[in-house]
Coordinates of C-alpha atoms in Angstrom, one line a residue:
Chain A
M1 CA -5.4 -15.4 -0.9
Q2 CA -7.2 -14.3 2.2
C3 CA -9.1 -16.6 4.5
D4 CA -12.9 -16.3 3.9
V5 CA -13.7 -16.5 7.6
C6 CA -11.3 -14.3 9.5
Q7 CA -10.4 -12.2 6.4
Q8 CA -6.9 -11.7 7.9
K9 CA -4.6 -14.7 7.6
E10 CA -3.4 -16.3 4.4
A11 CA -5.7 -19.2 3.2
T12 CA -4.0 -22.6 3.1
V13 CA -7.0 -24.9 3.0
F14 CA -9.1 -24.8 -0.2
L15 CA -12.4 -26.6 -0.2
T16 CA -14.8 -27.4 -3.0
Q17 CA -18.1 -29.1 -2.4
I18 CA -21.2 -29.6 -4.5
V19 CA -24.4 -28.8 -2.7
G20 CA -27.6 -29.4 -4.5
G21 CA -25.9 -29.3 -7.9
K22 CA -24.2 -26.0 -7.2
M23 CA -20.4 -25.8 -6.8
Q24 CA -19.3 -23.9 -3.7
K25 CA -15.7 -22.9 -2.8
V26 CA -14.2 -21.8 0.5
N27 CA -10.7 -20.7 1.3
L28 CA -9.6 -21.0 4.9
C29 CA -6.5 -20.4 7.0
E30 CA -5.0 -23.1 9.2
A31 CA -6.7 -21.8 12.4
C32 CA -10.2 -21.3 10.9
S33 CA -10.1 -24.6 9.2
K34 CA -9.5 -26.3 12.5
D35 CA -12.0 -24.1 14.2
K36 CA -14.7 -25.2 11.6
G37 CA -13.8 -28.8 12.0
V38 CA -12.6 -29.2 8.4
N39 CA -10.0 -31.8 9.4
D40 CA -12.8 -33.9 10.9
P41 CA -15.2 -34.6 8.0
T42 CA -17.9 -36.0 10.3
G43 CA -18.5 -32.7 11.8
F44 CA -18.2 -30.5 8.8
A45 CA -20.7 -29.4 6.2
L46 CA -19.7 -26.6 3.8
A47 CA -23.3 -25.5 3.4
D48 CA -23.4 -24.7 7.1
L49 CA -20.3 -22.6 6.8
L50 CA -21.5 -20.8 3.7
S51 CA -25.0 -20.0 4.9
G52 CA -23.4 -18.2 7.9
M53 CA -20.8 -16.4 5.8
G54 CA -21.2 -15.3 2.2
A55 CA -24.5 -13.8 3.5
A56 CA -22.6 -10.9 5.1
Q57 CA -21.2 -9.6 1.8
E58 CA -24.5 -9.8 -0.1
I59 CA -26.3 -7.4 2.2
E60 CA -23.9 -4.7 1.2
K61 CA -26.0 -4.1 -1.9
N62 CA -28.2 -2.0 0.3
P63 CA -27.0 1.5 1.2
A64 CA -25.2 1.5 4.5
S65 CA -27.4 4.4 5.8
Q66 CA -30.6 2.5 5.2
R67 CA -32.6 1.7 8.3
C68 CA -35.7 -0.4 8.8
P69 CA -38.5 2.1 9.7
V70 CA -40.2 -0.4 12.0
C71 CA -37.3 -1.7 14.1
G72 CA -34.3 0.5 13.2
F73 CA -32.1 -2.3 11.9
T74 CA -29.2 -1.6 9.5
Q75 CA -27.1 -3.8 7.2
A76 CA -24.2 -3.4 9.7
D77 CA -26.4 -5.2 12.3
F78 CA -27.0 -8.0 9.9
K79 CA -23.3 -8.4 9.2
K80 CA -22.7 -8.7 12.9
T81 CA -25.5 -11.2 13.8
G82 CA -26.5 -12.9 10.6
R83 CA -30.1 -12.4 11.7
L84 CA -32.7 -9.7 10.7
G85 CA -34.5 -7.3 12.9
C86 CA -38.1 -7.9 12.1
S87 CA -40.4 -9.1 9.3
T88 CA -40.4 -5.7 7.6
C89 CA -36.6 -5.9 7.2
Y90 CA -37.2 -8.4 4.4
E91 CA -38.9 -5.6 2.4
V92 CA -36.3 -3.0 3.4
F93 CA -33.2 -5.1 2.6
A94 CA -34.9 -7.0 -0.3
E95 CA -32.2 -6.2 -2.8
G96 CA -29.3 -7.6 -0.7
L97 CA -31.3 -10.5 0.6
E98 CA -32.4 -11.8 -2.8
G99 CA -29.2 -13.3 -4.0
M100 CA -28.3 -14.6 -0.5
I101 CA -31.6 -16.4 -0.2
R102 CA -31.3 -17.8 -3.7
N103 CA -27.9 -19.3 -2.8
M104 CA -29.1 -20.8 0.5
H105 CA -32.3 -22.5 -0.7
K106 CA -33.6 -25.0 -3.2
G107 CA -35.8 -22.4 -5.0
P108 CA -36.5 -18.7 -5.0
E109 CA -40.2 -18.9 -4.2
H110 CA -42.3 -20.4 -1.4
V111 CA -44.5 -23.2 -2.5
G112 CA -45.7 -24.7 0.7
K113 CA -48.4 -23.8 3.3
A114 CA -49.8 -20.3 3.5
P115 CA -52.1 -18.8 6.1
V116 CA -55.8 -19.2 5.2
A117 CA -56.4 -15.5 5.6
Y118 CA -53.7 -14.7 3.1
L119 CA -55.0 -17.3 0.6
R120 CA -58.5 -15.9 1.0
S121 CA -57.4 -12.3 0.4
R122 CA -55.4 -13.3 -2.7
Q123 CA -58.5 -15.1 -4.0
I124 CA -60.6 -12.0 -3.5
D125 CA -58.0 -9.8 -5.2
Q126 CA -58.1 -12.1 -8.2
K127 CA -61.9 -12.1 -8.3
I128 CA -61.9 -8.3 -8.3
K129 CA -59.4 -8.2 -11.1
T130 CA -61.5 -10.5 -13.2
L131 CA -64.6 -8.4 -12.5
Q132 CA -62.8 -5.2 -13.4
S133 CA -61.7 -6.5 -16.7
S134 CA -65.2 -7.7 -17.5
L135 CA -66.4 -4.3 -16.5
Q136 CA -64.1 -2.6 -19.0
E137 CA -65.2 -5.0 -21.7
A138 CA -68.8 -4.3 -20.9
V139 CA -68.2 -0.5 -21.1
A140 CA -66.3 -0.9 -24.4
A141 CA -69.2 -2.9 -25.8
E142 CA -71.6 -0.3 -24.5
Q143 CA -73.5 -2.9 -22.4
Y144 CA -74.2 -0.4 -19.7
E145 CA -76.7 -2.5 -17.7
K146 CA -74.2 -5.3 -17.4
A147 CA -71.5 -2.8 -16.5
A148 CA -73.6 -1.3 -13.7
D149 CA -74.2 -4.8 -12.3
L150 CA -70.4 -5.6 -12.4
R151 CA -69.6 -2.3 -10.7
D152 CA -72.1 -3.1 -7.9
Q153 CA -70.5 -6.6 -7.5
I154 CA -67.0 -5.0 -7.1
R155 CA -68.3 -2.5 -4.6
R156 CA -70.0 -5.2 -2.5
I157 CA -66.8 -7.2 -2.3
E158 CA -64.7 -4.2 -1.4
A159 CA -67.3 -3.2 1.2
G160 CA -67.0 -6.7 2.6
L161 CA -63.2 -6.4 2.8
E162 CA -63.4 -3.2 4.8
A163 CA -66.0 -4.7 7.2
Chain B
M1 CA -49.4 -29.1 35.6
K2 CA -46.0 -28.9 37.3
L3 CA -42.5 -29.3 36.0
T4 CA -41.9 -32.2 38.4
E5 CA -44.5 -34.2 36.5
I6 CA -42.6 -33.6 33.3
I7 CA -39.3 -34.4 34.9
E8 CA -40.5 -37.5 36.7
N9 CA -42.0 -39.1 33.5
S10 CA -40.0 -39.7 30.4
G11 CA -41.7 -38.6 27.2
E12 CA -43.8 -40.7 25.0
W13 CA -41.2 -40.6 22.3
L14 CA -38.8 -42.6 24.5
K15 CA -41.3 -45.2 25.7
G16 CA -43.6 -45.4 22.7
D17 CA -43.5 -47.6 19.6
G18 CA -43.2 -46.8 16.0
P19 CA -41.9 -48.2 12.7
H20 CA -38.1 -48.9 12.6
R21 CA -37.9 -48.0 16.3
N22 CA -34.7 -50.0 16.8
I23 CA -32.8 -47.7 14.5
V24 CA -34.9 -44.6 14.4
V25 CA -35.0 -43.3 18.0
S26 CA -37.3 -40.4 17.3
S27 CA -38.9 -38.3 14.5
R28 CA -39.4 -34.6 15.0
V29 CA -40.8 -31.6 13.0
R30 CA -40.2 -28.0 14.1
L31 CA -42.0 -24.9 12.6
A32 CA -40.7 -21.4 13.1
R33 CA -43.2 -18.5 13.1
N34 CA -43.0 -14.8 13.9
L35 CA -45.5 -12.0 14.5
R36 CA -45.7 -9.3 11.8
S37 CA -43.7 -6.2 12.3
K38 CA -42.6 -7.1 15.9
P39 CA -38.8 -7.1 16.3
F40 CA -37.4 -10.7 16.3
P41 CA -36.3 -11.8 19.8
G42 CA -32.6 -11.3 19.1
W43 CA -33.2 -7.6 18.2
A44 CA -36.2 -6.8 20.5
K45 CA -35.9 -4.9 23.7
K46 CA -36.8 -6.6 26.9
A47 CA -40.3 -4.9 27.1
E48 CA -41.0 -5.9 23.5
R49 CA -40.0 -9.5 24.2
I50 CA -42.3 -9.6 27.3
E51 CA -45.2 -8.3 25.2
V52 CA -44.7 -10.9 22.5
L53 CA -44.3 -13.6 25.1
K54 CA -47.7 -12.7 26.6
I55 CA -49.5 -12.7 23.3
V56 CA -48.0 -15.9 22.0
K57 CA -48.2 -17.8 25.3
S58 CA -51.9 -17.1 25.8
A59 CA -52.7 -18.2 22.2
V60 CA -50.7 -21.5 22.7
E61 CA -52.4 -22.2 26.0
Q62 CA -55.8 -21.9 24.3
L63 CA -55.0 -24.8 22.0
P64 CA -57.3 -27.9 22.7
E65 CA -54.2 -30.2 22.6
M66 CA -52.5 -28.1 25.2
E67 CA -55.1 -28.5 27.9
D68 CA -53.4 -29.1 31.2
A69 CA -50.1 -28.2 29.6
Y70 CA -46.9 -27.3 31.5
T71 CA -46.3 -23.6 30.9
E72 CA -43.5 -21.4 32.3
N73 CA -41.4 -18.3 31.9
L74 CA -37.8 -19.2 31.5
E75 CA -36.5 -17.0 34.3
A76 CA -38.5 -19.2 36.7
L77 CA -36.5 -22.3 35.8
S78 CA -33.2 -23.2 37.4
P79 CA -30.2 -24.0 35.1
L80 CA -30.6 -27.6 36.1
E81 CA -34.3 -27.8 35.1
K82 CA -33.5 -26.1 31.8
Q83 CA -30.7 -28.6 31.1
V84 CA -33.1 -31.5 31.8
L85 CA -35.5 -30.1 29.2
V86 CA -32.5 -29.8 26.7
E87 CA -31.5 -33.5 27.4
R88 CA -35.1 -34.5 26.6
H89 CA -35.0 -32.5 23.4
L90 CA -38.0 -30.4 24.6
I91 CA -36.1 -27.1 24.3
S92 CA -32.9 -26.2 22.4
R93 CA -29.6 -25.3 24.0
E94 CA -30.0 -21.8 22.7
H95 CA -33.4 -21.5 24.4
A96 CA -32.0 -22.8 27.7
A97 CA -29.6 -19.8 27.7
K98 CA -32.6 -17.4 27.6
G99 CA -34.2 -15.7 30.6
V100 CA -36.8 -12.9 31.0
G101 CA -39.1 -12.5 28.0
S102 CA -38.8 -16.2 26.9
G103 CA -41.1 -19.0 27.8
V104 CA -42.0 -22.6 27.2
V105 CA -45.3 -24.6 26.9
M106 CA -45.4 -28.4 26.6
N107 CA -48.1 -31.0 26.8
V108 CA -48.2 -33.8 29.4
N109 CA -46.8 -36.6 27.2
Q110 CA -44.1 -34.3 25.9
S111 CA -45.0 -34.8 22.3
L112 CA -45.7 -31.1 21.6
S113 CA -43.4 -28.3 22.8
F114 CA -43.5 -24.6 22.1
M115 CA -40.5 -22.4 22.6
I116 CA -41.4 -18.7 22.8
N117 CA -38.8 -16.1 21.9
E118 CA -36.0 -18.5 21.0
E119 CA -34.4 -17.2 17.8
D120 CA -37.9 -16.7 16.4
H121 CA -41.1 -15.6 18.3
L122 CA -42.4 -19.1 18.2
R123 CA -40.7 -22.4 17.5
M124 CA -43.0 -25.3 17.9
Q125 CA -42.2 -29.0 17.6
A126 CA -43.8 -32.4 17.6
I127 CA -41.8 -35.4 18.5
C128 CA -42.6 -39.1 18.5
C129 CA -41.0 -42.5 18.5
G130 CA -39.7 -44.3 15.4
L131 CA -39.9 -43.2 11.8
Q132 CA -43.1 -41.2 11.7
L133 CA -42.4 -37.9 10.0
D134 CA -45.8 -37.7 8.4
K135 CA -47.5 -38.1 11.8
V136 CA -45.4 -35.5 13.6
F137 CA -45.8 -33.1 10.7
S138 CA -49.6 -33.4 10.8
M139 CA -49.6 -32.9 14.6
I140 CA -47.6 -29.7 14.4
N141 CA -49.3 -28.5 11.2
Q142 CA -52.6 -28.7 13.0
A143 CA -51.4 -26.7 16.0
D144 CA -50.1 -24.1 13.5
S145 CA -53.5 -23.9 11.7
E146 CA -55.2 -23.5 15.1
L147 CA -52.9 -20.7 16.1
E148 CA -53.3 -18.9 12.8
P149 CA -56.6 -17.1 13.6
M150 CA -55.2 -15.9 16.9
L151 CA -51.7 -14.7 15.8
D152 CA -50.8 -12.5 12.9
F153 CA -47.9 -14.5 11.5
A154 CA -45.5 -12.7 9.2
F155 CA -46.0 -14.1 5.7
H156 CA -44.5 -12.9 2.5
P157 CA -46.0 -13.8 -1.0
Q158 CA -42.6 -14.9 -2.4
L159 CA -40.6 -15.8 0.7
G160 CA -43.4 -17.5 2.7
Y161 CA -43.1 -17.5 6.5
L162 CA -40.5 -14.9 7.6
T163 CA -37.9 -15.9 10.2
A164 CA -35.0 -14.1 12.0
C165 CA -32.5 -16.0 10.0
P166 CA -32.9 -16.0 6.2
S167 CA -31.9 -19.7 6.2
N168 CA -35.3 -20.6 7.6
V169 CA -37.7 -18.6 5.4
G170 CA -40.4 -20.3 3.4
T171 CA -41.8 -23.2 5.3
G172 CA -39.9 -22.4 8.5
M173 CA -39.8 -26.1 8.9
R174 CA -37.0 -28.4 10.0
A175 CA -37.9 -32.1 9.9
S176 CA -35.4 -34.5 11.5
A177 CA -34.9 -38.1 12.7
M178 CA -32.5 -39.3 15.3
L179 CA -30.8 -42.4 14.0
H180 CA -28.8 -45.0 15.9
L181 CA -26.1 -46.2 13.5
P182 CA -23.5 -48.3 15.2
G183 CA -23.1 -50.6 12.2
L184 CA -22.2 -47.8 9.8
V185 CA -19.7 -46.3 12.4
M186 CA -18.0 -49.6 13.2
S187 CA -17.6 -50.4 9.5
D188 CA -16.2 -46.9 8.8
Q189 CA -19.0 -46.0 6.4
M190 CA -20.4 -43.0 8.3
N191 CA -18.3 -40.4 6.5
K192 CA -19.4 -41.7 3.1
I193 CA -23.1 -41.5 4.2
I194 CA -22.6 -37.9 5.6
N195 CA -21.0 -36.8 2.4
S196 CA -23.7 -38.2 0.2
V197 CA -26.5 -36.9 2.4
N198 CA -25.0 -33.4 2.3
K199 CA -24.8 -33.5 -1.4
I200 CA -28.6 -33.7 -1.7
G201 CA -29.2 -30.7 0.5
L202 CA -29.8 -32.6 3.8
A203 CA -27.8 -32.3 6.9
V204 CA -26.3 -34.8 9.4
R205 CA -25.6 -33.6 12.9
G206 CA -24.8 -34.8 16.3
L207 CA -27.0 -35.5 19.3
H208 CA -28.1 -32.0 20.1
G209 CA -28.3 -30.5 16.6
E210 CA -26.1 -27.9 14.9
G211 CA -22.4 -27.9 15.9
T212 CA -22.7 -30.8 18.3
E213 CA -20.6 -33.9 18.5
A214 CA -21.9 -37.3 17.5
M215 CA -22.0 -39.5 20.6
G216 CA -23.4 -42.9 21.2
N217 CA -23.5 -43.5 17.4
L218 CA -26.5 -41.2 17.3
F219 CA -27.0 -38.9 14.3
Q220 CA -29.7 -36.4 13.4
V221 CA -30.6 -36.2 9.8
S222 CA -32.6 -33.2 8.7
N223 CA -33.5 -30.9 5.8
Q224 CA -31.1 -28.1 5.2
T225 CA -33.3 -25.8 3.1
T226 CA -36.8 -24.4 3.7
L227 CA -37.6 -22.4 0.6
G228 CA -38.7 -23.7 -2.9
E229 CA -40.2 -27.0 -1.7
A230 CA -43.5 -27.7 -0.1
E231 CA -43.5 -29.3 3.4
E232 CA -44.8 -32.6 2.1
E233 CA -42.0 -32.8 -0.5
I234 CA -39.3 -32.1 2.0
I235 CA -40.6 -34.7 4.3
S236 CA -41.0 -37.4 1.6
R237 CA -37.5 -36.7 0.3
L238 CA -36.1 -36.9 3.9
N239 CA -38.1 -40.1 4.5
D240 CA -36.7 -41.8 1.4
V241 CA -33.2 -40.9 2.4
I242 CA -33.7 -42.2 6.0
E243 CA -35.1 -45.5 4.7
K244 CA -32.0 -45.9 2.5
I245 CA -29.8 -45.2 5.6
I246 CA -31.7 -47.8 7.6
E247 CA -31.1 -50.3 4.8
H248 CA -27.4 -49.5 4.8
E249 CA -27.2 -49.8 8.6
C250 CA -28.9 -53.2 8.5
N251 CA -26.5 -54.4 5.7
A252 CA -23.5 -53.1 7.7
R253 CA -24.6 -55.0 10.8
Q254 CA -25.2 -58.2 8.7
L255 CA -21.8 -57.9 7.2
L256 CA -20.1 -57.3 10.5
L257 CA -21.8 -60.4 11.8
Q258 CA -20.6 -62.5 8.9
K259 CA -17.1 -61.0 8.5
K260 CA -16.1 -59.9 12.0
P261 CA -18.2 -61.8 14.5
V262 CA -15.5 -62.0 17.0
T263 CA -14.8 -58.2 17.0
L264 CA -18.5 -57.6 17.3
L265 CA -19.2 -60.0 20.1
D266 CA -16.0 -58.8 21.9
Q267 CA -17.2 -55.2 21.8
I268 CA -20.7 -56.1 23.1
G269 CA -19.2 -58.3 25.9
R270 CA -16.7 -55.5 26.9
A271 CA -19.5 -52.9 26.9
Y272 CA -21.6 -55.1 29.2
G273 CA -18.6 -55.8 31.4
V274 CA -17.5 -52.2 31.8
L275 CA -21.1 -50.9 32.3
S276 CA -21.8 -53.7 34.9
Y277 CA -18.7 -53.2 36.9
A278 CA -17.4 -49.6 36.4
H279 CA -17.3 -47.3 39.4
S280 CA -16.7 -44.1 37.5
I281 CA -17.8 -43.3 34.0
S282 CA -18.1 -40.2 31.9
S283 CA -21.2 -39.3 30.0
K284 CA -19.5 -39.8 26.6
E285 CA -18.1 -43.2 27.5
A286 CA -21.5 -44.3 28.9
L287 CA -23.3 -43.2 25.8
N288 CA -20.8 -45.0 23.5
L289 CA -21.1 -48.3 25.5
L290 CA -24.9 -48.0 25.9
S291 CA -25.0 -47.8 22.1
V292 CA -23.2 -51.1 21.9
I293 CA -25.7 -52.7 24.4
K294 CA -28.5 -51.3 22.3
L295 CA -26.9 -52.9 19.2
G296 CA -26.6 -56.1 21.2
T297 CA -30.3 -56.0 22.0
D298 CA -31.1 -55.6 18.3
L299 CA -29.0 -58.7 17.7
N300 CA -31.0 -60.7 20.3
L301 CA -28.0 -61.0 22.6
F302 CA -30.0 -59.2 25.3
P303 CA -33.7 -59.8 26.0
D304 CA -36.1 -57.4 24.2
E305 CA -38.0 -56.6 27.4
N306 CA -34.9 -54.7 28.6
R307 CA -34.9 -52.5 25.5
I308 CA -36.7 -49.5 27.2
L309 CA -34.5 -49.8 30.2
V310 CA -31.4 -49.4 28.0
D311 CA -33.0 -46.6 25.9
E312 CA -33.9 -44.7 29.1
L313 CA -30.4 -45.0 30.3
F314 CA -29.3 -42.9 27.3
I315 CA -31.2 -40.0 28.8
E316 CA -30.9 -40.8 32.5
T317 CA -27.1 -40.8 32.4
Q318 CA -26.9 -37.3 31.0
P319 CA -25.5 -34.8 33.5
A320 CA -28.7 -32.9 34.4
H321 CA -30.9 -36.0 34.6
L322 CA -28.3 -37.6 37.0
Q323 CA -28.3 -34.5 39.2
K324 CA -32.1 -34.0 39.4
G325 CA -32.3 -37.7 40.5
A326 CA -29.9 -36.9 43.3
H327 CA -31.8 -33.7 44.2
V328 CA -28.6 -31.7 44.1
Q329 CA -28.2 -28.4 42.2
K330 CA -24.5 -28.5 41.9
M331 CA -22.3 -31.6 41.5
S332 CA -18.7 -31.9 40.3
A333 CA -17.9 -33.9 37.2
D334 CA -16.2 -36.6 39.4
E335 CA -19.2 -37.0 41.6
R336 CA -21.4 -37.3 38.5
D337 CA -19.2 -40.0 37.0
T338 CA -19.4 -42.0 40.2
L339 CA -23.2 -41.6 40.4
R340 CA -23.6 -42.4 36.8
A341 CA -21.6 -45.7 37.2
S342 CA -23.6 -46.7 40.2
L343 CA -27.0 -46.0 38.4
I344 CA -25.9 -48.0 35.4
R345 CA -24.7 -50.9 37.6
A346 CA -27.9 -51.0 39.5
K347 CA -30.1 -50.9 36.3
L348 CA -28.0 -53.6 34.5
L349 CA -28.5 -56.0 37.3
V350 CA -31.7 -57.2 35.7
V351 CA -30.1 -57.5 32.2
P352 CA -28.6 -61.0 31.9
K353 CA -25.1 -61.4 30.3
P354 CA -25.1 -61.5 26.5
D355 CA -26.4 -64.9 25.3
V356 CA -24.3 -65.7 22.2
A357 CA -26.5 -68.7 21.3
K358 CA -29.4 -66.4 20.6
I359 CA -27.6 -64.2 18.1
A360 CA -29.8 -63.0 15.3
T361 CA -29.0 -64.5 12.0
Q362 CA -32.0 -62.9 10.3
P363 CA -31.7 -59.6 8.5
L364 CA -31.2 -57.2 11.4
G365 CA -33.1 -54.2 12.5
T366 CA -36.4 -55.5 11.2
T367 CA -38.9 -56.9 13.7
E368 CA -42.6 -57.6 13.3
N369 CA -43.2 -53.9 14.1
D370 CA -41.3 -52.8 11.0
E371 CA -42.8 -52.4 7.6

């Protein structure tokens, strides 16, 4: 079995650790295990090792030729650095990042703070959606006066967004 | 304001007061933010970094809490000055390695510090004394909310705040506390603690964060993950764990006092002896012995009024702090060891020798200040 870190030498140290209820396994060669401080449990956390490593393989789900249109980043660059090029890379390489992010974190979705502007625009989106469905109902029920009123409300909100 | 003012005065987190301050040296919360569609610092070209630095720095300088702040581009700082800021925990080691296109802004009492173009466009932290994670979070959260209308932060509906490294997405938050745990180290329980803390998705690290050695019995406990949990949940989980560790540390000290009083007193006496009479001492040895003196202070063997003096020595004996005091840019390790020993000898003159009669028999680590 090959070492997971250098991918060259034969693995002789096998580690299993449970992080947040998930079992994770790493196989290391003699040199890499020393390098990562495996012999010294005080300095070693498997999660640290994994978050910097398994990552590289996951990103290969994206085609090698794919480039971020904003910053020119490719999956090969990610494998080298373990960092992304810009915020748009998260859209471009979404497929490869998904599994990696799921493994690294407690949950797949953000539940904390969000910018006020984002929350506001989401609220407006939802309001427009509600108005649109009421509009369709009104049309179906042939309540044309109500429908015209709803249509005007939607137009006003959209005009406000553009302004 | 000038860097000399920062350098001459130790930060509020060192001198201040706070719950459990004997064991919890400091509490810190860091938030990572990036500008939408601008290349992250590690991938950006020099001109792009300079542009981002300009935008972010001017926004940070407008914050009401950053009035009269110290603000500088990193290329204007000498390696020694950068190292002083690292030893104060005001910038990271990674940031100290940066030059053109990176910057730093910090307030007078050093409780807020903003690193521009570290790994992310902006990394901002609040730090204060004792166990006060809620307080530091609300300080930095407020700064973040004030910056929001001025800076277009990259935010994703599912992934939250986007960061250069996928391991920081979501809240972009790392909350941590620096703990002084000599009791757990002396009673060989630290590995057990580290293992169980790791199991619940929290990390234990050395003095200067990731990949650093634990010296002076100081350990940094922080959250490992940033996505799938709200900021408040992360902080409250971390807080609970830290309170448990404090409890274990107090018990370990109590047990040492009951089962191995001679070993304990011997270590404290030797630490006092070596520090009082050494003429050459390395930074690591100094930290480890100062840790024992700090423990001795918690046990009432040394007067409480000397506590800050001892705490300050933890920072003042670090290599860059020693050198800036001597007003020399370059100094050999031997010269530093000599200077360190003489500084410690001079400071310890006011600290009387350990008074065994006063030894604390009450549950340790708890004073009137603690809850």
